[in-house]
Coordinates of C-alpha atoms in Angstrom, one line a residue:
X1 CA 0.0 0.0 0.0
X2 CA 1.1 3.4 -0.9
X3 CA 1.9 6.5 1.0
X4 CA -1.0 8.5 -0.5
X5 CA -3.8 5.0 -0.2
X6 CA -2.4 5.1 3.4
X7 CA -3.1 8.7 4.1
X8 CA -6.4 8.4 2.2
X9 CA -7.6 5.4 4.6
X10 CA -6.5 6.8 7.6
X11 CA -8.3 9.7 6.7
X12 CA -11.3 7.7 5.9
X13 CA -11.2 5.9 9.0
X14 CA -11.1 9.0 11.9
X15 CA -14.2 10.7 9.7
X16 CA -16.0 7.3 10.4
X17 CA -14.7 7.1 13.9
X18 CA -15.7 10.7 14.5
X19 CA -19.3 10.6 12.8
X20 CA -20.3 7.2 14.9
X21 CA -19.0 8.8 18.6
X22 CA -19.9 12.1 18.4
X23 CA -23.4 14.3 18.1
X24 CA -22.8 17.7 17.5
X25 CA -23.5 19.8 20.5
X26 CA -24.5 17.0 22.2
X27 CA -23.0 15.4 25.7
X28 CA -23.9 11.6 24.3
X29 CA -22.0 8.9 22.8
X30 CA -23.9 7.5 19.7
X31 CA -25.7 4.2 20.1
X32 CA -24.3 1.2 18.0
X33 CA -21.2 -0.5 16.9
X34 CA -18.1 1.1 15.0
X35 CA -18.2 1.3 11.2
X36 CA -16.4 -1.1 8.8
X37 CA -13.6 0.8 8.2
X38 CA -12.5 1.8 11.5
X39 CA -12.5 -2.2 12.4
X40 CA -10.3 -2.2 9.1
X41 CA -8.2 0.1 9.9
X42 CA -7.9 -1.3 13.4
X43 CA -6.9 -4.9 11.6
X44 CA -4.0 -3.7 9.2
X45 CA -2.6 -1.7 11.6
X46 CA -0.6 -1.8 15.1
X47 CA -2.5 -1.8 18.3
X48 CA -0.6 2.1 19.0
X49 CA -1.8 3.0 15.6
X50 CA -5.6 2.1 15.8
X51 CA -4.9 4.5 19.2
X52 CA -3.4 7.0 18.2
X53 CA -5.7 7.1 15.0
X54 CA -8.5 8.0 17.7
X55 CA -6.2 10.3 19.6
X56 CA -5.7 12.5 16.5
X57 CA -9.4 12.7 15.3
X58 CA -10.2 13.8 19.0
X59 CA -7.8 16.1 19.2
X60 CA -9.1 17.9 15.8
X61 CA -12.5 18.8 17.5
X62 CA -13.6 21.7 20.1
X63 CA -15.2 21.4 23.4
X64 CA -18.0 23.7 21.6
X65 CA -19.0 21.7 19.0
X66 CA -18.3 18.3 20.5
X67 CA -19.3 19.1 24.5
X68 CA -18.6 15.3 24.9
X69 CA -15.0 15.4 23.6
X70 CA -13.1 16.1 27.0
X71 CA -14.4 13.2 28.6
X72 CA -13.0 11.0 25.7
X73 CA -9.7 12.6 25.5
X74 CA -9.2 11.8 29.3
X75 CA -10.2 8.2 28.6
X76 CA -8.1 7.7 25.6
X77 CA -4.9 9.4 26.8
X78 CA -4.8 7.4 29.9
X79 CA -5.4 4.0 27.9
X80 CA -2.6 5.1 25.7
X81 CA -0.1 6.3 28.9
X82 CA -0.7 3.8 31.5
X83 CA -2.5 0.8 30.0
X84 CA -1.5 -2.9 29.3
X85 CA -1.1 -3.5 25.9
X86 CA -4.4 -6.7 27.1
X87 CA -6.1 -3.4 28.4
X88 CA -5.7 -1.5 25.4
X89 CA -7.1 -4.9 23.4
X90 CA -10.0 -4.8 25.6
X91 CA -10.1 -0.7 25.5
X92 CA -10.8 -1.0 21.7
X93 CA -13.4 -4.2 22.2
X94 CA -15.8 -1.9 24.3
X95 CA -14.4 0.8 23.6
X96 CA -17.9 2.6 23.0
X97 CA -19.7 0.8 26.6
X98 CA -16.4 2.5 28.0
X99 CA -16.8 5.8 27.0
X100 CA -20.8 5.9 27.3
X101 CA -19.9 5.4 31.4
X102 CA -17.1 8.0 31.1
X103 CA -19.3 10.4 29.7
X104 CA -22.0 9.8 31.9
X105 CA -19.5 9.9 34.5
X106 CA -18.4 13.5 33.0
X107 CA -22.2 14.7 33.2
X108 CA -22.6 13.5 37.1
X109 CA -19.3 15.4 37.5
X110 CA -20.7 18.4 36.0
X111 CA -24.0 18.7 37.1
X112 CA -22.4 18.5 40.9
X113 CA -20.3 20.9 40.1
X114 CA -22.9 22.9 38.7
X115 CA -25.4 22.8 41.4
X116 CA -22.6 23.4 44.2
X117 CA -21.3 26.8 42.3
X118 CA -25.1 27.6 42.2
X119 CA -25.5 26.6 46.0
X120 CA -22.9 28.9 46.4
X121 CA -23.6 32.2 44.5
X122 CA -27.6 31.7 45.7
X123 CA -25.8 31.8 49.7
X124 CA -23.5 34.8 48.9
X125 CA -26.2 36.5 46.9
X126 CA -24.6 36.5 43.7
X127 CA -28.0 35.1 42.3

């Protein structure tokens, strides 16, 4: 396989991988399995490679557009800097169960955080 057929695929692949995680300005992981050509992707290629495939893709989207991006970066950086290469197998096996509970984990998070700063401002009048 050529340079530019690489490019071209891997290119392919993180639109695919973006479009089935992400709903724009939304704080939810999309329902269903990963499309065809990420799996490909994920099969010609090293186990770093499939990661840092994701890694990239996250990286090229805002917090604005994509609310639920942070919460995905977190996950995926830590799988790549202190996971197993087994945990990283099993990281891109449920990959999507693992970061529907990190996200939902992210909105708990948030709404506490929310609800204390308003606790807060209502008790020091800054209503």
């Amino acid at each position: 396989m050529n340079d530019y057929t690489r490019e071209k695929n891997r290119k392919n692949a993180q639109e695919k991988y973006r479009d089935s995680i992400f709903q724009k300005d939304s704080l939810q992981i999309k329902e269903g399995m990963m499309p065809y050509e990420v799996y490909e992707y994920d099969r010609v290629h090293s186990l770093e490679e499939a990661l840092d495939m994701r890694l990239e893709t996250i990286a090229g989207l805002n917090e604005l557009d994509y609310p639920g991006v942070e919460p995905v970066r977190e996950l995926l950086e830590a799988t790549i800097r202190y996971r197993t290469e087994d945990e990283k197998e099993t990281y891109l096996q449920q990959e999507k169960q693992l970061l529907r509970e990190k996200v939902e984990e992210f909105k708990m998070e948030n709404k506490t955080n929310s609800l204390s700063h308003y606790i807060l401002d209502e008790y020091h009048g800054f209503s």
